[in-house]
C-alpha positions as a printed NumPy array, in Angstrom:
array([[ 27.747, -18.363,  52.862],
       [ 30.615, -16.19 ,  53.202],
       [ 29.326, -12.473,  53.435],
       [ 26.624, -12.686,  56.349],
       [ 25.882,  -8.863,  55.281],
       [ 24.497,  -9.864,  51.792],
       [ 20.592,  -9.198,  52.04 ],
       [ 18.449, -12.123,  52.038],
       [ 16.116, -11.12 ,  49.207],
       [ 19.932, -11.281,  47.111],
       [ 20.934, -14.391,  48.53 ],
       [ 17.828, -15.953,  47.428],
       [ 18.113, -14.507,  44.035],
       [ 21.549, -15.499,  43.279],
       [ 20.045, -19.289,  44.446],
       [ 17.582, -19.2  ,  41.751],
       [ 19.282, -18.102,  39.365],
       [ 22.044, -20.621,  39.756],
       [ 19.43 , -23.201,  39.932],
       [ 20.238, -26.705,  37.766],
       [ 16.565, -26.657,  36.538],
       [ 15.865, -23.943,  33.86 ],
       [ 12.115, -23.978,  35.28 ],
       [ 13.569, -23.169,  38.588],
       [ 15.274, -19.999,  37.594],
       [ 13.652, -16.039,  37.105],
       [ 11.875, -16.061,  33.294],
       [ 12.092, -12.859,  32.899],
       [ 13.941,  -9.827,  34.391],
       [ 11.02 ,  -8.486,  35.548],
       [ 10.697, -11.682,  37.929],
       [ 14.318, -11.288,  38.548],
       [ 13.596,  -7.574,  39.919],
       [ 10.467,  -8.88 ,  41.907],
       [ 12.556, -11.205,  43.564],
       [ 15.102,  -8.709,  44.409],
       [ 12.421,  -6.749,  46.203],
       [ 13.497,  -5.928,  49.894],
       [ 17.096,  -6.274,  49.328],
       [ 17.61 ,  -3.426,  51.893],
       [ 16.015,  -5.544,  54.24 ],
       [ 17.681,  -8.19 ,  57.085],
       [ 21.325, -10.008,  56.242],
       [ 20.53 , -13.115,  54.673],
       [ 20.266, -16.291,  56.709],
       [ 21.709, -18.643,  54.256],
       [ 21.599, -22.235,  54.676],
       [ 25.165, -23.747,  54.941],
       [ 25.859, -27.095,  54.137],
       [ 26.396, -29.02 ,  57.682],
       [ 30.025, -30.459,  58.113],
       [ 28.785, -33.867,  57.687],
       [ 27.44 , -33.408,  54.527],
       [ 30.839, -31.529,  52.935],
       [ 32.868, -34.931,  51.626],
       [ 36.114, -35.606,  49.795],
       [ 37.019, -38.742,  47.892],
       [ 40.949, -39.483,  48.409],
       [ 42.785, -40.735,  45.693],
       [ 41.769, -45.017,  45.763],
       [ 45.349, -46.933,  46.366],
       [ 46.217, -49.115,  43.569],
       [ 47.019, -52.065,  45.456],
       [ 48.608, -54.101,  42.297],
       [ 52.752, -52.825,  41.477],
       [ 52.133, -52.021,  38.529],
       [ 51.92 , -48.719,  36.984],
       [ 49.789, -49.488,  34.214],
       [ 46.789, -49.82 ,  36.664],
       [ 47.2  , -46.407,  38.333],
       [ 45.18 , -45.079,  35.342],
       [ 42.422, -47.239,  36.547],
       [ 42.257, -46.465,  40.226],
       [ 42.537, -42.527,  39.628],
       [ 39.835, -43.028,  36.915],
       [ 37.682, -44.734,  39.5  ],
       [ 38.1  , -42.481,  42.016],
       [ 37.087, -39.469,  39.53 ],
       [ 33.846, -41.193,  38.42 ],
       [ 32.734, -42.135,  42.137],
       [ 33.448, -37.924,  42.711],
       [ 31.366, -37.039,  39.641],
       [ 28.691, -39.251,  40.917],
       [ 28.442, -37.778,  43.854],
       [ 28.742, -34.417,  42.632],
       [ 25.384, -35.153,  41.085],
       [ 23.547, -34.971,  44.621],
       [ 22.993, -31.344,  45.137],
       [ 22.865, -31.79 ,  48.758],
       [ 26.435, -32.451,  49.253],
       [ 29.41 , -30.273,  48.827],
       [ 32.356, -32.58 ,  46.95 ],
       [ 35.545, -31.517,  47.025],
       [ 37.254, -31.504,  43.28 ],
       [ 39.809, -33.67 ,  41.819],
       [ 42.429, -31.138,  41.822],
       [ 42.288, -30.417,  45.831],
       [ 42.338, -34.038,  46.563],
       [ 45.268, -35.302,  44.531],
       [ 47.481, -33.012,  46.64 ],
       [ 47.207, -35.654,  49.257],
       [ 47.671, -39.05 ,  47.252],
       [ 50.381, -40.115,  48.88 ],
       [ 49.131, -39.858,  52.497],
       [ 51.868, -38.077,  53.886],
       [ 49.155, -36.646,  56.481],
       [ 46.907, -37.944,  58.887],
       [ 42.86 , -38.293,  58.026],
       [ 42.513, -35.397,  60.621],
       [ 45.1  , -33.008,  59.061],
       [ 43.497, -33.802,  55.625],
       [ 39.948, -33.303,  56.618],
       [ 41.19 , -29.891,  58.237],
       [ 42.707, -28.788,  55.17 ],
       [ 40.002, -29.442,  53.122],
       [ 37.277, -28.611,  55.223],
       [ 35.098, -31.174,  54.814],
       [ 33.077, -33.115,  57.445],
       [ 33.593, -36.665,  55.792],
       [ 36.345, -38.596,  53.851],
       [ 36.194, -41.555,  51.353],
       [ 39.184, -43.864,  51.35 ],
       [ 40.035, -47.139,  49.659],
       [ 41.774, -49.477,  47.085],
       [ 41.728, -50.898,  44.16 ],
       [ 42.776, -54.332,  42.464],
       [ 42.521, -55.317,  39.192],
       [ 43.583, -58.611,  38.069],
       [ 42.478, -59.937,  34.421],
       [ 38.701, -59.669,  34.303],
       [ 38.219, -59.136,  37.849],
       [ 38.028, -56.199,  40.239],
       [ 38.319, -55.764,  43.845],
       [ 37.487, -52.305,  45.38 ],
       [ 37.24 , -51.492,  49.194],
       [ 35.808, -48.283,  50.112],
       [ 35.144, -46.521,  53.132],
       [ 33.537, -43.365,  54.639],
       [ 35.596, -41.786,  57.738],
       [ 34.486, -38.599,  60.099],
       [ 38.103, -37.445,  59.924],
       [ 37.51 , -35.389,  63.46 ],
       [ 36.898, -38.798,  65.2  ],
       [ 38.289, -41.698,  63.107],
       [ 34.843, -43.167,  63.121],
       [ 33.935, -45.401,  60.356],
       [ 30.581, -44.035,  58.889],
       [ 30.186, -46.651,  56.252],
       [ 32.36 , -49.322,  54.704],
       [ 32.048, -52.013,  51.973],
       [ 34.139, -54.539,  49.607],
       [ 33.435, -55.338,  46.183],
       [ 34.81 , -58.728,  44.625],
       [ 33.145, -58.757,  40.961],
       [ 33.803, -58.931,  37.358],
       [ 35.036, -55.9  ,  35.575],
       [ 31.769, -55.601,  33.805],
       [ 30.256, -54.311,  36.768],
       [ 32.149, -51.377,  37.47 ],
       [ 29.661, -49.169,  36.817],
       [ 27.392, -50.878,  38.983],
       [ 30.126, -50.748,  42.026],
       [ 30.712, -46.84 ,  41.396],
       [ 27.073, -46.105,  41.425],
       [ 26.533, -47.982,  44.562],
       [ 29.362, -46.653,  46.25 ],
       [ 28.069, -43.363,  45.726],
       [ 24.532, -44.307,  46.493],
       [ 25.523, -46.3  ,  50.092],
       [ 27.761, -42.775,  50.967],
       [ 24.637, -40.361,  50.278],
       [ 22.558, -42.826,  52.494],
       [ 25.21 , -43.048,  55.246],
       [ 25.279, -39.095,  55.127],
       [ 21.375, -38.996,  55.103],
       [ 21.589, -37.122,  51.936],
       [ 18.444, -36.472,  50.108],
       [ 18.065, -37.579,  46.472],
       [ 15.69 , -37.007,  44.048],
       [ 14.65 , -39.631,  41.356],
       [ 16.2  , -37.746,  38.809],
       [ 19.527, -37.973,  40.778],
       [ 19.434, -41.59 ,  41.596],
       [ 18.737, -42.058,  37.981],
       [ 21.762, -40.123,  36.612],
       [ 24.22 , -41.689,  39.35 ],
       [ 22.793, -44.926,  37.906],
       [ 23.27 , -44.14 ,  34.24 ],
       [ 26.346, -45.92 ,  32.361],
       [ 28.73 , -44.036,  30.184],
       [ 29.218, -46.277,  28.142],
       [ 28.401, -50.36 ,  27.679],
       [ 31.704, -50.795,  25.855],
       [ 34.392, -51.739,  28.551],
       [ 37.235, -51.382,  26.253],
       [ 35.997, -48.122,  25.229],
       [ 36.001, -47.237,  29.373],
       [ 39.255, -48.368,  30.195],
       [ 40.96 , -46.165,  26.787],
       [ 39.093, -43.434,  28.397],
       [ 40.515, -43.725,  31.696],
       [ 44.082, -44.141,  30.111],
       [ 43.305, -40.856,  28.34 ],
       [ 42.471, -38.808,  31.388],
       [ 45.604, -40.176,  32.983],
       [ 47.832, -38.966,  30.118],
       [ 45.468, -35.569,  30.1  ],
       [ 46.214, -34.477,  33.51 ],
       [ 49.914, -34.659,  33.359],
       [ 49.597, -31.463,  31.146],
       [ 52.501, -32.038,  28.598],
       [ 52.69 , -31.645,  24.835],
       [ 53.567, -35.712,  24.995],
       [ 50.337, -36.274,  27.295],
       [ 47.818, -34.325,  25.306],
       [ 48.857, -36.61 ,  21.997],
       [ 48.538, -39.849,  24.029],
       [ 45.359, -38.914,  25.435],
       [ 43.871, -37.361,  22.209],
       [ 44.881, -40.809,  20.308],
       [ 43.282, -42.933,  23.332],
       [ 40.45 , -40.952,  23.448],
       [ 39.988, -41.667,  19.443],
       [ 40.225, -45.084,  20.032],
       [ 37.435, -44.949,  22.543],
       [ 34.821, -43.05 ,  20.181],
       [ 35.832, -45.452,  17.393],
       [ 34.701, -48.494,  19.435],
       [ 31.701, -46.387,  20.785],
       [ 30.299, -43.641,  18.837],
       [ 27.952, -42.899,  21.163],
       [ 30.359, -42.628,  24.195],
       [ 29.995, -38.674,  25.241],
       [ 32.519, -38.327,  27.844],
       [ 34.948, -39.892,  25.036],
       [ 34.332, -37.023,  22.871]])
């Protein structure tokens, strides 16, 4: 994508080597060599994702002025990013890049240009007792046009369904094609134990502080999450 002089055969071979499904990759060295035949030919014509298919999920705003709920908003943001990243036709900006814009000190147009994306997701999270309200909207930062918006006011137990729905609605708004496997992965719940999930989110919140104290706290929280659900792979 960045070097137009790369031969088409090389670009195609690299794409096959990086295929998510093992069956789509070259099975032997001979097969790889065969795919490289003609590498001295014309430059590659590599399909670059359209700007509209590149997206960044800005950190969701914690509506309640309670630092303890900050981990919840950040956790929901990361999970939505993870869901969107499962869609091969989307280019999703990493959490590391988007956290620099958590305070919203720049306009959406400036943020979109800085991240090099054609769409931004922004919104808010309000958690109160056993209920959660999430407002999310998809915006074209170049025109400030709303492409999609939705609000969810549900029981906290529905949090996984909300995350999946947000990802699927965004994919539909961007006309991104999904395979049945991608849909299944997006809809899969990481755990059925809500308490284990909240402990996991708290652990991630302390982990990204990158301090000794933060590591110790996160380890303890992850261990508590695993104790409540021994099958919770993300907590491991």
